[in-house]
């Protein structure tokens, strides 16, 4: 049996073709909680709603305001949180 070659791949980042399963406001709230837990004193007044930045850029902004060791740990945990949420969303769709 011959397997057909893949000729195209479509990424629908803005939800034009399919209903997005990721809850971005929830993602930002979880990231804010992580920042409050891992970056106490470095990042005061973390507000997920107030930040208009996309999640990845916001992670970098928060990490830039933190001590280097805490920033590295925060980045790792924040990216793991996003990967987990993406996997959960993929499993639901």
CSV table of N, CA and C in Angstrom, one decimal, residues 21-86:
chain,number,residue,atom,x,y,z
A,21,UNK,N,-9.2,25.7,21.1
A,21,UNK,CA,-9.5,25.0,22.4
A,21,UNK,C,-8.7,25.6,23.5
A,22,UNK,N,-7.8,26.5,23.3
A,22,UNK,CA,-7.0,27.0,24.3
A,22,UNK,C,-7.7,28.2,25.0
A,23,UNK,N,-7.7,28.2,26.3
A,23,UNK,CA,-8.3,29.3,27.0
A,23,UNK,C,-7.1,30.3,27.4
A,24,UNK,N,-6.9,31.3,26.6
A,24,UNK,CA,-5.8,32.2,26.8
A,24,UNK,C,-5.9,33.0,28.1
A,25,UNK,N,-7.1,33.5,28.4
A,25,UNK,CA,-7.2,34.2,29.7
A,25,UNK,C,-6.9,33.4,30.9
A,26,UNK,N,-7.3,32.1,30.9
A,26,UNK,CA,-6.9,31.2,31.9
A,26,UNK,C,-5.4,30.9,32.0
A,27,UNK,N,-4.8,30.8,30.8
A,27,UNK,CA,-3.4,30.6,30.7
A,27,UNK,C,-2.7,31.8,31.4
A,28,UNK,N,-3.1,33.0,31.1
A,28,UNK,CA,-2.5,34.2,31.7
A,28,UNK,C,-2.7,34.2,33.2
A,29,UNK,N,-3.9,33.8,33.7
A,29,UNK,CA,-4.1,33.8,35.1
A,29,UNK,C,-3.2,32.8,35.8
A,30,UNK,N,-3.0,31.6,35.2
A,30,UNK,CA,-2.1,30.6,35.7
A,30,UNK,C,-0.6,31.1,35.7
A,31,UNK,N,-0.3,31.8,34.7
A,31,UNK,CA,1.1,32.3,34.6
A,31,UNK,C,1.3,33.4,35.7
A,32,UNK,N,0.3,34.2,35.9
A,32,UNK,CA,0.4,35.2,37.0
A,32,UNK,C,0.5,34.6,38.3
A,33,UNK,N,-0.2,33.5,38.6
A,33,UNK,CA,-0.1,32.8,39.9
A,33,UNK,C,1.3,32.2,40.0
A,34,UNK,N,1.9,31.7,38.9
A,34,UNK,CA,3.2,31.1,39.0
A,34,UNK,C,4.2,32.2,39.2
A,35,UNK,N,4.0,33.4,38.6
A,35,UNK,CA,4.9,34.5,38.9
A,35,UNK,C,4.9,34.9,40.3
A,36,UNK,N,3.7,35.0,40.9
A,36,UNK,CA,3.6,35.4,42.3
A,36,UNK,C,4.3,34.4,43.2
A,37,UNK,N,4.2,33.1,42.9
A,37,UNK,CA,4.8,32.0,43.7
A,37,UNK,C,6.3,32.0,43.5
A,38,UNK,N,6.8,32.1,42.3
A,38,UNK,CA,8.2,32.0,42.1
A,38,UNK,C,9.1,33.2,42.1
A,39,UNK,N,8.4,34.4,41.9
A,39,UNK,CA,9.1,35.6,41.8
A,39,UNK,C,8.7,36.6,42.9
A,40,UNK,N,8.5,36.2,44.1
A,40,UNK,CA,8.0,37.1,45.1
A,40,UNK,C,8.9,38.3,45.3
A,41,UNK,N,8.4,39.5,45.4
A,41,UNK,CA,9.3,40.6,45.6
A,41,UNK,C,9.9,41.2,44.3
A,42,UNK,N,10.1,40.3,43.3
A,42,UNK,CA,10.7,40.7,42.1
A,42,UNK,C,9.6,41.3,41.2
A,43,UNK,N,8.5,40.7,41.2
A,43,UNK,CA,7.4,41.1,40.3
A,43,UNK,C,6.2,41.5,41.2
A,44,UNK,N,6.0,42.8,41.5
A,44,UNK,CA,4.9,43.2,42.3
A,44,UNK,C,3.7,43.6,41.5
A,45,UNK,N,2.6,43.3,42.0
A,45,UNK,CA,1.4,43.7,41.3
A,45,UNK,C,1.1,43.0,39.9
A,46,UNK,N,1.5,41.7,39.8
A,46,UNK,CA,1.3,41.0,38.6
A,46,UNK,C,-0.1,40.9,38.3
A,47,UNK,N,-0.5,41.4,37.2
A,47,UNK,CA,-2.0,41.3,36.8
A,47,UNK,C,-2.1,40.8,35.4
A,48,UNK,N,-2.6,39.6,35.3
A,48,UNK,CA,-2.7,38.9,34.0
A,48,UNK,C,-3.7,39.7,33.1
A,49,UNK,N,-4.7,40.3,33.6
A,49,UNK,CA,-5.7,41.0,32.8
A,49,UNK,C,-5.1,42.2,32.2
A,50,UNK,N,-4.3,42.9,33.0
A,50,UNK,CA,-3.8,44.2,32.6
A,50,UNK,C,-2.7,44.1,31.5
A,51,UNK,N,-2.0,43.0,31.5
A,51,UNK,CA,-1.0,42.8,30.5
A,51,UNK,C,-1.6,42.5,29.1
A,52,UNK,N,-1.4,43.3,28.1
A,52,UNK,CA,-1.9,43.1,26.8
A,52,UNK,C,-0.9,42.2,26.0
A,53,UNK,N,0.2,41.9,26.6
A,53,UNK,CA,1.2,41.1,25.8
A,53,UNK,C,0.7,39.7,25.7
A,54,UNK,N,1.1,39.0,24.6
A,54,UNK,CA,0.9,37.6,24.4
A,54,UNK,C,1.7,36.9,25.5
A,55,UNK,N,1.3,35.6,25.8
A,55,UNK,CA,1.8,34.9,27.0
A,55,UNK,C,3.4,34.8,26.9
A,56,UNK,N,3.9,34.4,25.8
A,56,UNK,CA,5.4,34.2,25.7
A,56,UNK,C,6.1,35.5,25.9
A,57,UNK,N,5.7,36.5,25.4
A,57,UNK,CA,6.3,37.8,25.6
A,57,UNK,C,6.2,38.3,27.0
A,58,UNK,N,5.0,38.0,27.6
A,58,UNK,CA,4.8,38.4,29.0
A,58,UNK,C,5.7,37.6,29.9
A,59,UNK,N,5.9,36.3,29.6
A,59,UNK,CA,6.9,35.5,30.4
A,59,UNK,C,8.3,36.2,30.4
A,60,UNK,N,8.7,36.6,29.3
A,60,UNK,CA,10.0,37.3,29.1
A,60,UNK,C,10.1,38.6,29.9
A,61,UNK,N,9.0,39.4,29.8
A,61,UNK,CA,8.9,40.6,30.6
A,61,UNK,C,9.0,40.4,32.1
A,62,UNK,N,8.3,39.4,32.6
A,62,UNK,CA,8.3,39.1,34.0
A,62,UNK,C,9.7,38.6,34.4
A,63,UNK,N,10.3,37.7,33.6
A,63,UNK,CA,11.6,37.1,33.9
A,63,UNK,C,12.7,38.2,33.9
A,64,UNK,N,12.5,39.2,33.0
A,64,UNK,CA,13.5,40.3,33.0
A,64,UNK,C,13.6,41.1,34.2
A,65,UNK,N,12.5,41.1,35.0
A,65,UNK,CA,12.4,41.9,36.2
A,65,UNK,C,12.8,41.1,37.4
A,66,UNK,N,13.2,39.9,37.2
A,66,UNK,CA,13.5,39.0,38.4
A,66,UNK,C,15.0,38.7,38.5
A,67,UNK,N,15.4,38.2,39.6
A,67,UNK,CA,16.8,37.8,39.8
A,67,UNK,C,17.1,36.7,38.9
A,68,UNK,N,18.3,36.6,38.3
A,68,UNK,CA,18.6,35.6,37.3
A,68,UNK,C,18.3,34.1,37.6
A,69,UNK,N,18.6,33.6,38.8
A,69,UNK,CA,18.2,32.2,39.1
A,69,UNK,C,16.7,32.0,39.1
A,70,UNK,N,16.0,32.9,39.8
A,70,UNK,CA,14.6,32.8,39.8
A,70,UNK,C,14.0,33.0,38.4
A,71,UNK,N,14.5,33.8,37.6
A,71,UNK,CA,14.0,34.0,36.3
A,71,UNK,C,14.1,32.8,35.5
A,72,UNK,N,15.2,32.1,35.6
A,72,UNK,CA,15.4,30.8,34.8
A,72,UNK,C,14.4,29.8,35.2
A,73,UNK,N,14.2,29.6,36.5
A,73,UNK,CA,13.2,28.7,37.0
A,73,UNK,C,11.8,29.0,36.6
A,74,UNK,N,11.5,30.3,36.7
A,74,UNK,CA,10.2,30.8,36.2
A,74,UNK,C,10.0,30.5,34.8
A,75,UNK,N,10.9,30.8,33.9
A,75,UNK,CA,10.8,30.5,32.5
A,75,UNK,C,10.5,29.0,32.2
A,76,UNK,N,11.3,28.2,32.9
A,76,UNK,CA,11.1,26.7,32.7
A,76,UNK,C,9.7,26.3,33.1
A,77,UNK,N,9.3,26.7,34.2
A,77,UNK,CA,8.0,26.3,34.7
A,77,UNK,C,6.9,26.9,33.9
A,78,UNK,N,7.0,28.2,33.5
A,78,UNK,CA,6.0,28.8,32.7
A,78,UNK,C,5.8,28.1,31.3
A,79,UNK,N,6.9,27.8,30.7
A,79,UNK,CA,6.8,27.1,29.4
A,79,UNK,C,6.2,25.7,29.6
A,80,UNK,N,6.6,25.0,30.7
A,80,UNK,CA,6.0,23.7,31.0
A,80,UNK,C,4.5,23.9,31.2
A,81,UNK,N,4.0,24.9,31.9
A,81,UNK,CA,2.6,25.2,32.1
A,81,UNK,C,1.9,25.3,30.8
A,82,UNK,N,2.5,26.1,29.8
A,82,UNK,CA,1.9,26.3,28.5
A,82,UNK,C,1.8,25.0,27.8
A,83,UNK,N,2.9,24.2,27.8
A,83,UNK,CA,2.9,22.9,27.1
A,83,UNK,C,1.8,22.0,27.6
A,84,UNK,N,1.7,22.0,28.9
A,84,UNK,CA,0.6,21.2,29.5
A,84,UNK,C,-0.8,21.6,29.1
A,85,UNK,N,-1.0,22.9,29.1
A,85,UNK,CA,-2.3,23.4,28.6
A,85,UNK,C,-2.5,23.1,27.1
A,86,UNK,N,-1.5,23.2,26.3
A,86,UNK,CA,-1.6,22.9,24.9
A,86,UNK,C,-2.0,21.4,24.7
